Amino acid sequence: MDLRFVNDEILTPSFRLLAGGAIPRNYDTPEARVMLLTIGLQESRFIFRAQQPSRIARGFYQFENGGGVRGVLTHAASAREIERVLGKIHVDRADVYTAIEWHDQLATVMARLLLYTDPRPLPAVTDTAGALQLYLRVWRPGKPHPETWPAFHKAAVDLITRG
């Protein structure tokens, strides 16, 4: 999938869903966009909506039900925000794991909120190593493939900084 399309048609409406919460937060930043684009490329290439061949992880960001889904739904930093978003889009919390396979905005909101659960600030846009460390710390991938990260990060940085 074209990264410009992902940025414009998936990330932008996802950030709109996050807007208007009780606690104003700036979820939409260049740093957040670079992280989400890079993670989506790393996890699914923005092609696979379910992990191949097991289907255990879902959505472009490859969330597992007992991992990222449960984490976002229960973490103190994200639970209220995701409940508010679920109300806006009329998805029951019990259906999130199923819904993120095809609801790209919900999957992106979940991914952004999972990043928000990390107490450290997002790395600078061009900090490839810091971005990889955040991904490893928060996503805890079973097979991380760090060798692919730099090229995916560069593609995301190029899009966000150069348009």
mmCIF file of C-alpha atoms in Angstrom:
data_model
loop_
_atom_site.group_PDB
_atom_site.id
_atom_site.type_symbol
_atom_site.label_atom_id
_atom_site.label_comp_id
_atom_site.label_asym_id
_atom_site.label_seq_id
_atom_site.Cartn_x
_atom_site.Cartn_y
_atom_site.Cartn_z
ATOM 1 C CA MET A 1 0.000 0.000 0.000
ATOM 2 C CA ASP A 2 1.229 3.475 -0.823
ATOM 3 C CA LEU A 3 2.595 5.286 2.245
ATOM 4 C CA ARG A 4 1.088 8.605 1.193
ATOM 5 C CA PHE A 5 -2.326 6.918 1.109
ATOM 6 C CA VAL A 6 -1.722 5.414 4.560
ATOM 7 C CA ASN A 7 -0.685 8.801 5.935
ATOM 8 C CA ASP A 8 -3.565 10.746 4.382
ATOM 9 C CA GLU A 9 -6.421 8.225 4.438
ATOM 10 C CA ILE A 10 -5.667 6.134 7.514
ATOM 11 C CA LEU A 11 -3.520 8.140 9.934
ATOM 12 C CA THR A 12 -5.259 11.498 9.487
ATOM 13 C CA PRO A 13 -8.805 10.204 10.181
ATOM 14 C CA SER A 14 -7.442 8.115 13.048
ATOM 15 C CA PHE A 15 -6.039 11.207 14.701
ATOM 16 C CA ARG A 16 -9.430 12.886 14.214
ATOM 17 C CA LEU A 17 -10.996 10.036 16.191
ATOM 18 C CA LEU A 18 -8.570 10.751 19.017
ATOM 19 C CA ALA A 19 -9.327 14.491 18.981
ATOM 20 C CA GLY A 20 -11.701 15.944 21.511
ATOM 21 C CA GLY A 21 -10.918 13.843 24.545
ATOM 22 C CA ALA A 22 -11.491 15.039 28.081
ATOM 23 C CA ILE A 23 -7.751 15.459 28.555
ATOM 24 C CA PRO A 24 -6.335 17.424 25.604
ATOM 25 C CA ARG A 25 -3.331 15.639 24.149
ATOM 26 C CA ASN A 26 -1.466 16.159 20.939
ATOM 27 C CA TYR A 27 -1.515 12.652 19.493
ATOM 28 C CA ASP A 28 -0.859 13.874 15.955
ATOM 29 C CA THR A 29 2.803 14.803 15.713
ATOM 30 C CA PRO A 30 5.455 14.166 13.062
ATOM 31 C CA GLU A 31 7.160 11.825 15.543
ATOM 32 C CA ALA A 32 3.957 9.814 15.999
ATOM 33 C CA ARG A 33 3.339 9.607 12.255
ATOM 34 C CA VAL A 34 6.878 8.371 11.618
ATOM 35 C CA MET A 35 6.531 5.733 14.342
ATOM 36 C CA LEU A 36 3.158 4.497 13.097
ATOM 37 C CA LEU A 37 4.264 4.358 9.467
ATOM 38 C CA THR A 38 7.474 2.549 10.366
ATOM 39 C CA ILE A 39 5.763 0.058 12.670
ATOM 40 C CA GLY A 40 3.088 -0.662 10.078
ATOM 41 C CA LEU A 41 5.751 -1.297 7.462
ATOM 42 C CA GLN A 42 7.746 -3.461 9.853
ATOM 43 C CA GLU A 43 4.781 -5.503 11.028
ATOM 44 C CA SER A 44 2.659 -5.930 7.895
ATOM 45 C CA ARG A 45 4.109 -3.809 5.080
ATOM 46 C CA PHE A 46 0.583 -2.321 5.144
ATOM 47 C CA ILE A 47 -0.414 -5.399 3.158
ATOM 48 C CA PHE A 48 -1.316 -8.118 5.656
ATOM 49 C CA ARG A 49 -4.268 -7.522 7.962
ATOM 50 C CA ALA A 50 -3.648 -10.764 9.840
ATOM 51 C CA GLN A 51 -0.394 -12.459 10.720
ATOM 52 C CA GLN A 52 0.569 -15.091 8.177
ATOM 53 C CA PRO A 53 -0.159 -17.976 8.460
ATOM 54 C CA SER A 54 -1.384 -18.088 12.083
ATOM 55 C CA ARG A 55 -3.780 -15.085 12.118
ATOM 56 C CA ILE A 56 -2.897 -14.611 15.809
ATOM 57 C CA ALA A 57 -1.979 -10.957 15.314
ATOM 58 C CA ARG A 58 -4.449 -8.613 13.604
ATOM 59 C CA GLY A 59 -4.471 -5.306 11.773
ATOM 60 C CA PHE A 60 -1.643 -3.540 10.020
ATOM 61 C CA TYR A 61 0.129 -3.152 13.380
ATOM 62 C CA GLN A 62 -0.273 -6.861 14.217
ATOM 63 C CA PHE A 63 -1.900 -6.709 17.647
ATOM 64 C CA GLU A 64 -2.445 -9.897 19.621
ATOM 65 C CA ASN A 65 -5.570 -10.162 21.734
ATOM 66 C CA GLY A 66 -3.718 -10.820 24.983
ATOM 67 C CA GLY A 67 -0.924 -8.371 24.173
ATOM 68 C CA GLY A 68 -1.496 -5.005 22.529
ATOM 69 C CA VAL A 69 -5.289 -5.183 22.556
ATOM 70 C CA ARG A 70 -5.489 -5.991 26.258
ATOM 71 C CA GLY A 71 -2.729 -3.503 26.988
ATOM 72 C CA VAL A 72 -4.489 -0.549 25.368
ATOM 73 C CA LEU A 73 -7.880 -1.493 26.812
ATOM 74 C CA THR A 74 -6.542 -1.721 30.377
ATOM 75 C CA HIS A 75 -3.532 0.611 30.700
ATOM 76 C CA ALA A 76 -4.158 3.702 32.833
ATOM 77 C CA ALA A 77 -2.738 5.966 30.109
ATOM 78 C CA SER A 78 -5.016 4.647 27.345
ATOM 79 C CA ALA A 79 -8.142 2.967 28.769
ATOM 80 C CA ARG A 80 -10.339 6.085 28.936
ATOM 81 C CA GLU A 81 -9.292 7.289 25.505
ATOM 82 C CA ILE A 82 -9.958 3.981 23.782
ATOM 83 C CA GLU A 83 -13.349 3.670 25.484
ATOM 84 C CA ARG A 84 -14.255 7.126 24.182
ATOM 85 C CA VAL A 85 -13.156 6.218 20.644
ATOM 86 C CA LEU A 86 -15.005 2.895 20.754
ATOM 87 C CA GLY A 87 -18.164 4.801 21.675
ATOM 88 C CA LYS A 88 -17.678 7.147 18.717
ATOM 89 C CA ILE A 89 -17.351 4.290 16.220
ATOM 90 C CA HIS A 90 -19.850 1.963 17.920
ATOM 91 C CA VAL A 91 -17.470 -0.937 18.521
ATOM 92 C CA ASP A 92 -17.807 -2.938 21.727
ATOM 93 C CA ARG A 93 -14.566 -3.521 23.610
ATOM 94 C CA ALA A 94 -15.134 -7.286 23.338
ATOM 95 C CA ASP A 95 -15.016 -6.924 19.539
ATOM 96 C CA VAL A 96 -11.827 -4.859 19.245
ATOM 97 C CA TYR A 97 -9.550 -7.786 18.380
ATOM 98 C CA THR A 98 -11.826 -8.826 15.534
ATOM 99 C CA ALA A 99 -12.514 -5.266 14.375
ATOM 100 C CA ILE A 100 -8.893 -4.146 14.037
ATOM 101 C CA GLU A 101 -8.347 -6.614 11.213
ATOM 102 C CA TRP A 102 -10.507 -4.482 8.902
ATOM 103 C CA HIS A 103 -11.065 -1.193 10.732
ATOM 104 C CA ASP A 104 -7.834 0.579 9.833
ATOM 105 C CA GLN A 105 -8.594 3.697 11.845
ATOM 106 C CA LEU A 106 -9.312 1.658 14.983
ATOM 107 C CA ALA A 107 -6.091 -0.312 14.456
ATOM 108 C CA THR A 108 -4.182 2.962 14.098
ATOM 109 C CA VAL A 109 -5.811 4.480 17.183
ATOM 110 C CA MET A 110 -4.854 1.352 19.115
ATOM 111 C CA ALA A 111 -1.276 1.602 17.856
ATOM 112 C CA ARG A 112 -1.036 5.304 18.742
ATOM 113 C CA LEU A 113 -2.410 4.656 22.196
ATOM 114 C CA LEU A 114 0.001 1.773 22.729
ATOM 115 C CA LEU A 115 2.839 4.175 21.949
ATOM 116 C CA TYR A 116 1.305 6.589 24.443
ATOM 117 C CA THR A 117 1.535 3.984 27.216
ATOM 118 C CA ASP A 118 5.314 4.196 27.093
ATOM 119 C CA PRO A 119 6.436 6.757 29.692
ATOM 120 C CA ARG A 120 9.326 7.988 27.538
ATOM 121 C CA PRO A 121 8.817 10.669 24.893
ATOM 122 C CA LEU A 122 8.636 9.633 21.279
ATOM 123 C CA PRO A 123 12.040 9.721 19.599
ATOM 124 C CA ALA A 124 12.928 12.569 17.282
ATOM 125 C CA VAL A 125 11.726 12.089 13.711
ATOM 126 C CA THR A 126 15.201 11.186 12.437
ATOM 127 C CA ASP A 127 16.246 9.011 15.411
ATOM 128 C CA THR A 128 16.234 5.586 13.753
ATOM 129 C CA ALA A 129 17.901 3.808 16.676
ATOM 130 C CA GLY A 130 15.624 5.419 19.252
ATOM 131 C CA ALA A 131 12.570 4.518 17.183
ATOM 132 C CA LEU A 132 13.711 0.905 16.965
ATOM 133 C CA GLN A 133 14.251 0.778 20.717
ATOM 134 C CA LEU A 134 10.735 2.138 21.324
ATOM 135 C CA TYR A 135 9.268 -0.435 18.941
ATOM 136 C CA LEU A 136 11.150 -3.288 20.617
ATOM 137 C CA ARG A 137 10.177 -2.061 24.089
ATOM 138 C CA VAL A 138 6.484 -1.512 23.407
ATOM 139 C CA TRP A 139 5.597 -4.040 20.669
ATOM 140 C CA ARG A 140 7.884 -6.781 22.029
ATOM 141 C CA PRO A 141 7.968 -8.616 18.690
ATOM 142 C CA GLY A 142 8.789 -12.304 18.752
ATOM 143 C CA LYS A 143 10.862 -11.967 15.560
ATOM 144 C CA PRO A 144 11.868 -8.299 15.371
ATOM 145 C CA HIS A 145 13.966 -8.274 12.142
ATOM 146 C CA PRO A 146 16.015 -5.172 13.074
ATOM 147 C CA GLU A 147 17.748 -5.345 9.689
ATOM 148 C CA THR A 148 14.599 -4.106 7.920
ATOM 149 C CA TRP A 149 13.906 -1.247 10.326
ATOM 150 C CA PRO A 150 16.304 1.415 8.922
ATOM 151 C CA ALA A 151 14.862 1.320 5.385
ATOM 152 C CA PHE A 152 11.273 1.417 6.648
ATOM 153 C CA HIS A 153 12.109 4.261 9.025
ATOM 154 C CA LYS A 154 13.798 6.205 6.227
ATOM 155 C CA ALA A 155 10.735 5.809 3.996
ATOM 156 C CA ALA A 156 8.503 7.130 6.794
ATOM 157 C CA VAL A 157 10.851 10.021 7.598
ATOM 158 C CA ASP A 158 11.094 10.964 3.917
ATOM 159 C CA LEU A 159 7.314 11.083 3.574
ATOM 160 C CA ILE A 160 6.732 13.106 6.738
ATOM 161 C CA THR A 161 9.609 15.557 6.285
ATOM 162 C CA ARG A 162 9.539 15.967 2.513
ATOM 163 C CA GLY A 163 5.927 15.171 1.714
#
